XYZ file of C-alpha atoms in Angstrom:
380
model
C 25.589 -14.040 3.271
C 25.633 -10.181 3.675
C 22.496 -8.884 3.645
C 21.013 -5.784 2.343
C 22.016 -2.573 3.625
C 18.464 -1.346 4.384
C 18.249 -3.923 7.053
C 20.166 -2.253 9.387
C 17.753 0.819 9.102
C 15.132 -1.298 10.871
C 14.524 -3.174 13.801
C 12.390 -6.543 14.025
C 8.361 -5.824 14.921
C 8.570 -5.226 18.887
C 5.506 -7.217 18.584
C 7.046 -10.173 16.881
C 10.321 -10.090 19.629
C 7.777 -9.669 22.780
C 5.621 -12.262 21.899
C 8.680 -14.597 21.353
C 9.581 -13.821 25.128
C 5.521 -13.994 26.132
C 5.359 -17.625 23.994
C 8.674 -18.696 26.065
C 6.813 -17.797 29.525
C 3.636 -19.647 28.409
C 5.501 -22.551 27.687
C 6.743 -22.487 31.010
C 3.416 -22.612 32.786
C 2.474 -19.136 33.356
C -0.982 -18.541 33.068
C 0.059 -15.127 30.433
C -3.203 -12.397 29.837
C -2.163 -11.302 26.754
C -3.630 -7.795 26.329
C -0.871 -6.406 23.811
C -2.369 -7.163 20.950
C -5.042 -5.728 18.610
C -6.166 -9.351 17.203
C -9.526 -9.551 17.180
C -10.679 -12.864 18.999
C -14.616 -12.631 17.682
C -15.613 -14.234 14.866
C -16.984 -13.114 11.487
C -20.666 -12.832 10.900
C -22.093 -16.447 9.808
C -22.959 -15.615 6.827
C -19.266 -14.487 5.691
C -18.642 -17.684 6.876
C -21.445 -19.498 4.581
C -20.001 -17.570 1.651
C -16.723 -18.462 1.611
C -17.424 -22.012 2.082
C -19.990 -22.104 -0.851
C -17.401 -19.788 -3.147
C -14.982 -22.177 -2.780
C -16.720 -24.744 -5.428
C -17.485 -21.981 -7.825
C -15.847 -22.487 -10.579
C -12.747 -20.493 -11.467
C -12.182 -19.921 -7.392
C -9.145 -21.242 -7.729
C -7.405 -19.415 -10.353
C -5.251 -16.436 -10.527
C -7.239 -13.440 -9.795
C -7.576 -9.898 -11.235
C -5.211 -7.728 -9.337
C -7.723 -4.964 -9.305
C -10.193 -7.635 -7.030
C -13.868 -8.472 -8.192
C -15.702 -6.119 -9.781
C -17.991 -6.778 -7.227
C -15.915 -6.194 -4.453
C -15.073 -2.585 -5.696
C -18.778 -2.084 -5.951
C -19.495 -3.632 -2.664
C -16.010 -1.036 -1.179
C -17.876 1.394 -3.145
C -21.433 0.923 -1.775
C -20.062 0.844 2.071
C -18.207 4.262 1.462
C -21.535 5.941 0.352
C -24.087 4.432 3.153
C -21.322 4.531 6.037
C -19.314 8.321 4.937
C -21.349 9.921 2.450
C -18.468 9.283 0.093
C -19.156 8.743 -3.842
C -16.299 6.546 -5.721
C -15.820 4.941 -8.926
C -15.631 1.476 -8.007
C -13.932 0.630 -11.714
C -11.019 3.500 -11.244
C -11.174 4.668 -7.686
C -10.842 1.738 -5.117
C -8.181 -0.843 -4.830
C -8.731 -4.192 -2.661
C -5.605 -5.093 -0.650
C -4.424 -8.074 0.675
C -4.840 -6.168 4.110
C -4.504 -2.563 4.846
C -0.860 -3.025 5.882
C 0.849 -4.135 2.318
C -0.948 -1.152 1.229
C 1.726 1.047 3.489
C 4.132 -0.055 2.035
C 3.100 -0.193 -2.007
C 2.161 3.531 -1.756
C 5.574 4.038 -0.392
C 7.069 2.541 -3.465
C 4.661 4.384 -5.489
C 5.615 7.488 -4.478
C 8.470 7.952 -2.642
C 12.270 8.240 -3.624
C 15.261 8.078 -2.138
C 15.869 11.198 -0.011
C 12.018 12.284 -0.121
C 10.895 12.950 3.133
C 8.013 11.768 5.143
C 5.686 13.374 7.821
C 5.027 10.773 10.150
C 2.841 10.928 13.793
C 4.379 10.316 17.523
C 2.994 8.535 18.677
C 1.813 6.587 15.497
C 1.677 3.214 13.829
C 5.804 2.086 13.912
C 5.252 0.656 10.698
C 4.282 3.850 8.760
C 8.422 4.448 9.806
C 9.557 0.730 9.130
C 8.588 1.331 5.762
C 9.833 4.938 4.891
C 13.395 3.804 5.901
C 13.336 0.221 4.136
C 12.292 2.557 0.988
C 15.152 5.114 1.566
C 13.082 7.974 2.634
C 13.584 10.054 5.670
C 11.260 10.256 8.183
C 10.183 13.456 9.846
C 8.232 13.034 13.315
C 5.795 15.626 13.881
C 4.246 15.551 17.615
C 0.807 14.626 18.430
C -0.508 15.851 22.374
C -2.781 14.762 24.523
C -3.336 18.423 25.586
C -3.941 19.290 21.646
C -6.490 16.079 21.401
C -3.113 14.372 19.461
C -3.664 16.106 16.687
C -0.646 17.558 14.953
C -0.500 21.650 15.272
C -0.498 22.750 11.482
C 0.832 26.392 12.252
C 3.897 24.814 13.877
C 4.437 22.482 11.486
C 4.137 24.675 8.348
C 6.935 26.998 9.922
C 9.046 24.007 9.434
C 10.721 23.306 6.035
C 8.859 21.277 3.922
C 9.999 21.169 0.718
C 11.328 17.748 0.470
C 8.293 16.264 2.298
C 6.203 14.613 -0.478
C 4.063 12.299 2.266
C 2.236 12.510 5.438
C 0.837 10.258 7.227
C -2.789 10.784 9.448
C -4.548 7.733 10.887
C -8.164 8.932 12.443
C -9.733 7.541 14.391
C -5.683 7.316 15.813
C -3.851 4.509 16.444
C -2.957 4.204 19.260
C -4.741 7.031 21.419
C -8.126 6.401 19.996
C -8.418 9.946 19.219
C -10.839 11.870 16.575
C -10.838 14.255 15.074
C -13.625 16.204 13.430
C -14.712 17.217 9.621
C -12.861 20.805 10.774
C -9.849 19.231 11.562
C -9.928 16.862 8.567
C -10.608 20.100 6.052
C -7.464 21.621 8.032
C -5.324 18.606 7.253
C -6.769 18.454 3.526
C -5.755 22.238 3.126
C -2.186 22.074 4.600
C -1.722 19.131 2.253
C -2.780 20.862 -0.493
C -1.151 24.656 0.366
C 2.290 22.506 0.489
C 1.575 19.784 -2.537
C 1.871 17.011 0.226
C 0.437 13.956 -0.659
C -1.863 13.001 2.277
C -2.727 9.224 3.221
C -5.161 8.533 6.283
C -4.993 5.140 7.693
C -8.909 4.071 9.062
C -9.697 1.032 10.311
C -11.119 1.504 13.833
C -13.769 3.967 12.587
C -16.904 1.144 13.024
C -15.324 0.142 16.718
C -17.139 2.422 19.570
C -17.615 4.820 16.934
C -20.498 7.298 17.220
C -19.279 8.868 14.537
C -17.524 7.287 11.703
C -15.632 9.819 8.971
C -13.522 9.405 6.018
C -11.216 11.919 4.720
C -12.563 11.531 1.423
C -15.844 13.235 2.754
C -13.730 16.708 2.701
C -14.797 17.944 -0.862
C -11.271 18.176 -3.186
C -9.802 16.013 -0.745
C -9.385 13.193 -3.651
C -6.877 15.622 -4.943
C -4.338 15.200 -2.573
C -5.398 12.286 -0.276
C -5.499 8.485 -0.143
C -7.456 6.404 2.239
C -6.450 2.783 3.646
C -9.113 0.917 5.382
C -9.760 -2.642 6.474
C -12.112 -4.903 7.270
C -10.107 -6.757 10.245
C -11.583 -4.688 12.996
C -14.502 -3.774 11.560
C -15.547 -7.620 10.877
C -13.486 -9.523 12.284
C -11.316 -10.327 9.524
C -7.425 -10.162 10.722
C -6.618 -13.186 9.083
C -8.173 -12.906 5.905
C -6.280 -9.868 5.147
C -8.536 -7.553 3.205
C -7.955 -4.422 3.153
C -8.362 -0.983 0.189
C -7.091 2.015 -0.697
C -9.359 4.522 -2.045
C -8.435 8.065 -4.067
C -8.582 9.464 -7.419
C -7.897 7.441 -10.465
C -3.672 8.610 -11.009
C -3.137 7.734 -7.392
C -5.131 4.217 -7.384
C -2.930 3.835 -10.560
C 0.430 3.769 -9.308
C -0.550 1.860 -6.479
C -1.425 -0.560 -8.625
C 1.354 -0.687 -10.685
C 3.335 -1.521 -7.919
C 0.926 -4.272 -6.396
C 0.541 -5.899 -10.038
C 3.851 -6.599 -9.701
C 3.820 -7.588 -5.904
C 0.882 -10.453 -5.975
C -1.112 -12.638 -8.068
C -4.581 -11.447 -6.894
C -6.635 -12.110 -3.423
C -8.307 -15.741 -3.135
C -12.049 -15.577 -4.938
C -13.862 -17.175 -1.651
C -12.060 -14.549 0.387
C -13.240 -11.673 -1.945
C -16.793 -13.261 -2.304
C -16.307 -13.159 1.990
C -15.738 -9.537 2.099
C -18.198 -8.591 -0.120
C -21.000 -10.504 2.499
C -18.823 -8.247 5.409
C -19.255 -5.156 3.749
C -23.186 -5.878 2.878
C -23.886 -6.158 6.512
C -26.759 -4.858 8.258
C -26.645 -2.179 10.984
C -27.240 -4.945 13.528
C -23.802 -6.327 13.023
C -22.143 -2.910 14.241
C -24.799 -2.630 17.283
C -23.707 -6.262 18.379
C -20.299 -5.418 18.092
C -20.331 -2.510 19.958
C -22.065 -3.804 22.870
C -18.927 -6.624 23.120
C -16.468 -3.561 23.285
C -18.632 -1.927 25.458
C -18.890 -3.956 28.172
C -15.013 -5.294 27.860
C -14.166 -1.799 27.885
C -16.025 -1.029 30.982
C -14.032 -3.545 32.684
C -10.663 -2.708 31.110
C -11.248 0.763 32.728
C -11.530 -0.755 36.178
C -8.178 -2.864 35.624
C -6.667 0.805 34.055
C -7.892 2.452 37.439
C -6.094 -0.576 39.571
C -3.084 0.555 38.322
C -3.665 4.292 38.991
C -3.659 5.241 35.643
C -6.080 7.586 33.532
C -7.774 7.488 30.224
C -10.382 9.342 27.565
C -13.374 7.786 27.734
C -14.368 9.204 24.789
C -11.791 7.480 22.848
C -12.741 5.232 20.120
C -11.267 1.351 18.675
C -10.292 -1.557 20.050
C -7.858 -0.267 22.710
C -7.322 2.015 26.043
C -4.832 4.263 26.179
C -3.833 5.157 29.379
C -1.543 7.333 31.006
C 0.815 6.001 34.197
C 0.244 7.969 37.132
C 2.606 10.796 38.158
C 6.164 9.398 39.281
C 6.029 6.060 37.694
C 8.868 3.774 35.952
C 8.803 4.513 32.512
C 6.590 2.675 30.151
C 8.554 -0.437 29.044
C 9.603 -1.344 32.623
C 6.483 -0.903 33.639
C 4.871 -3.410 31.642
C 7.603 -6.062 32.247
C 6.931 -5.371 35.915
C 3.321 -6.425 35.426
C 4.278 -9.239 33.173
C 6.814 -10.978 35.538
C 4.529 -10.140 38.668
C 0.951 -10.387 37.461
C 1.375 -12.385 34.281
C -0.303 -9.633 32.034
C 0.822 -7.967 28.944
C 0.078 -4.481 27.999
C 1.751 -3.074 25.331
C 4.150 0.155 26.311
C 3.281 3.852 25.104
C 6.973 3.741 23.300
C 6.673 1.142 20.658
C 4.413 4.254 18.930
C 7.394 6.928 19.441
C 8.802 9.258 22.319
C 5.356 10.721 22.492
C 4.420 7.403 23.770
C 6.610 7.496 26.679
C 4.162 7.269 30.078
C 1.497 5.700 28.291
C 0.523 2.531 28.294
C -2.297 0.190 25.586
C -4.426 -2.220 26.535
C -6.372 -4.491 23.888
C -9.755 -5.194 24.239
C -9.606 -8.442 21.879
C -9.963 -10.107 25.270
C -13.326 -12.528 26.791
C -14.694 -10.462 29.646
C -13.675 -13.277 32.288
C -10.201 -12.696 31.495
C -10.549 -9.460 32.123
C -12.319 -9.855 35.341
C -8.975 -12.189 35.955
C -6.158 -9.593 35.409
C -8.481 -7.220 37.652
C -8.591 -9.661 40.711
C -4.571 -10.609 40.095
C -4.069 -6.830 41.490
């Protein structure tokens, strides 16, 4: 069977190739540190847990579902955004639940994008913010992200550049993969380029509750509804990964075409799941303060294992993972990570999965138990 021409525009998930090869090494014995991956190995609160096993002998839990989620889930998406960002929206027009963060890349792609549209996307950023623009027929259009400029992208530069096809950008603060912020300044800066250059802007956020001082949405930048989109996602946050539930939150003609293309994508998210999220999102402050102190402590000893190897890091970064830059002279990224995977049985993920920006960098997880940590440390 031929297959569809957009195929050959992507590439299989490195992750989903690596871990084939990491699987194949396990199953030979070797005692494999896997700290690639951004899977959160913590559980969710109990009492998610309670709820979804007493929703699932409601009645009606196992029917088709309304493909705009509970009413009581927007309300609950609604509630967080005002206690957590200061952000007011209209549960019944301006939120969409998502069956994870990550389906919602790729329905506002389809929303919005056609063929030959082009795309603003980071480097180093999320590959699959790319994955998607080509499997849609856009073109994507890198713009570079620094560590000297705090990896965030520099505006003046990019608005000598011609942007008259670009009809989407791409953001994702707190960033993935650097861990970067960036302030409500920087965030008004964004929301005005978009704007000045009728850009539709989306910011991906789900690491803003992780090691997070300060957690901002985009949507806190007044008139920012007009031009922006938010994803978020409760897999970080609470612990979620698997449940996949995610939202998208913007004004009511944006949250409409989204869901005109997910209403024709899914038959709604399970009831227990969405009665599950709804006990997430009510969570007390305690839940974030116990979380934090985890990823505090693992990240205290992920910084000793990053300073084994020589390498250096922001401290102030925020999320679930280090980014660290190889010292001066090294291998480049990928062989340096299959160097410490054949010799010290420990994978990190390399810098260049995220783009050529990514190239001397290195990411290490921190969805793994201290003692394993403590492990990889004493293997060097």
């Amino acid at each position: 069977m031929i297959t569809a021409d957009r195929l050959q525009t992507v590439q299989e998930y490195y992750f989903s190739r690596k871990l084939r090869e990491v699987r194949g090494m396990i199953k030979e014995g070797k005692p494999i540190i896997n700290m690639g991956i951004g899977s959160p190995d913590l559980a969710p609160s109990p009492e998610v847990l309670e709820t979804l096993k007493d929703a699932i002998t409601d009645t009606g839990a196992h029917q088709y579902q309304s493909y705009q989620g509970l009413p009581e889930l927007r309300l609950a998406i609604a509630d967080f955004y005002q206690e957590k960002f200061g952000v007011q929206v209209d549960e019944a027009n301006e939120i969409l639940p998502l069956m994870g963060s990550k389906e919602g890349i790729m329905h506002i792609g389809l929303a919005f994008l056609n063929e030959g549209d082009e795309v603003l996307l980071p480097n180093p950023g999320y590959p699959t913010y790319t994955s998607v623009t080509k499997l849609i027929g856009a073109i994507p259009k890198s713009y570079d992200l620094k560590e000297e400029n705090g990896w965030f992208p520099d505006l003046e530069a990019l608005a000598q550049r011609d942007l008259s096809k670009v009809k989407l950008m791409w953001v994702s603060y707190p960033h993935m993969p650097t861990g970067a912020t960036a302030s409500l300044e920087k965030l008004l800066a964004l929301v005005n380029f978009a704007k000045e250059h009728e850009i539709l802007l989306v910011n991906d956020n789900p690491y803003s509750f992780v090691l997070s001082k300060n957690p901002t949405s985009i949507l806190s930048i007044p008139g920012a509804k007009d031009c922006a989109l938010e994803l978020n996602s409760l897999s970080k946050t609470f612990n979620m990964a698997g449940w996949r539930v995610g939202m998208v939150l913007g004004n009511q003609a944006h949250i409409n075409a989204v869901l005109k293309v997910k209403s024709n994508m899914d038959s709604g998210m399970f009831y227990g799941i969405q009665k599950g999220a709804i006990a997430a999102l009510q969570s007390g402050q305690e839940w974030f303060k116990a979380l934090d102190e985890v990823y505090t402590k693992r990240r205290e000893l992920m910084f000793q294992l990053v300073e084994k190897l020589g390498c250096s890091y922001d401290r102030n970064a925020v999320g679930i993972f280090v980014w660290a830059k190889l010292p001066e002279g090294s291998v480049p990224s990928e062989e340096f990570i299959d160097q410490v995977l054949n010799d010290k049985h420990i994978f990190i993920a390399p810098g260049t999965i995220f783009g050529s920006n990514g190239e001397g960098y290195i990411r290490f997880s921190l969805c793994v138990k201290e003692e394993k940590i403590k492990e990889a440390i004493n293997r060097f």
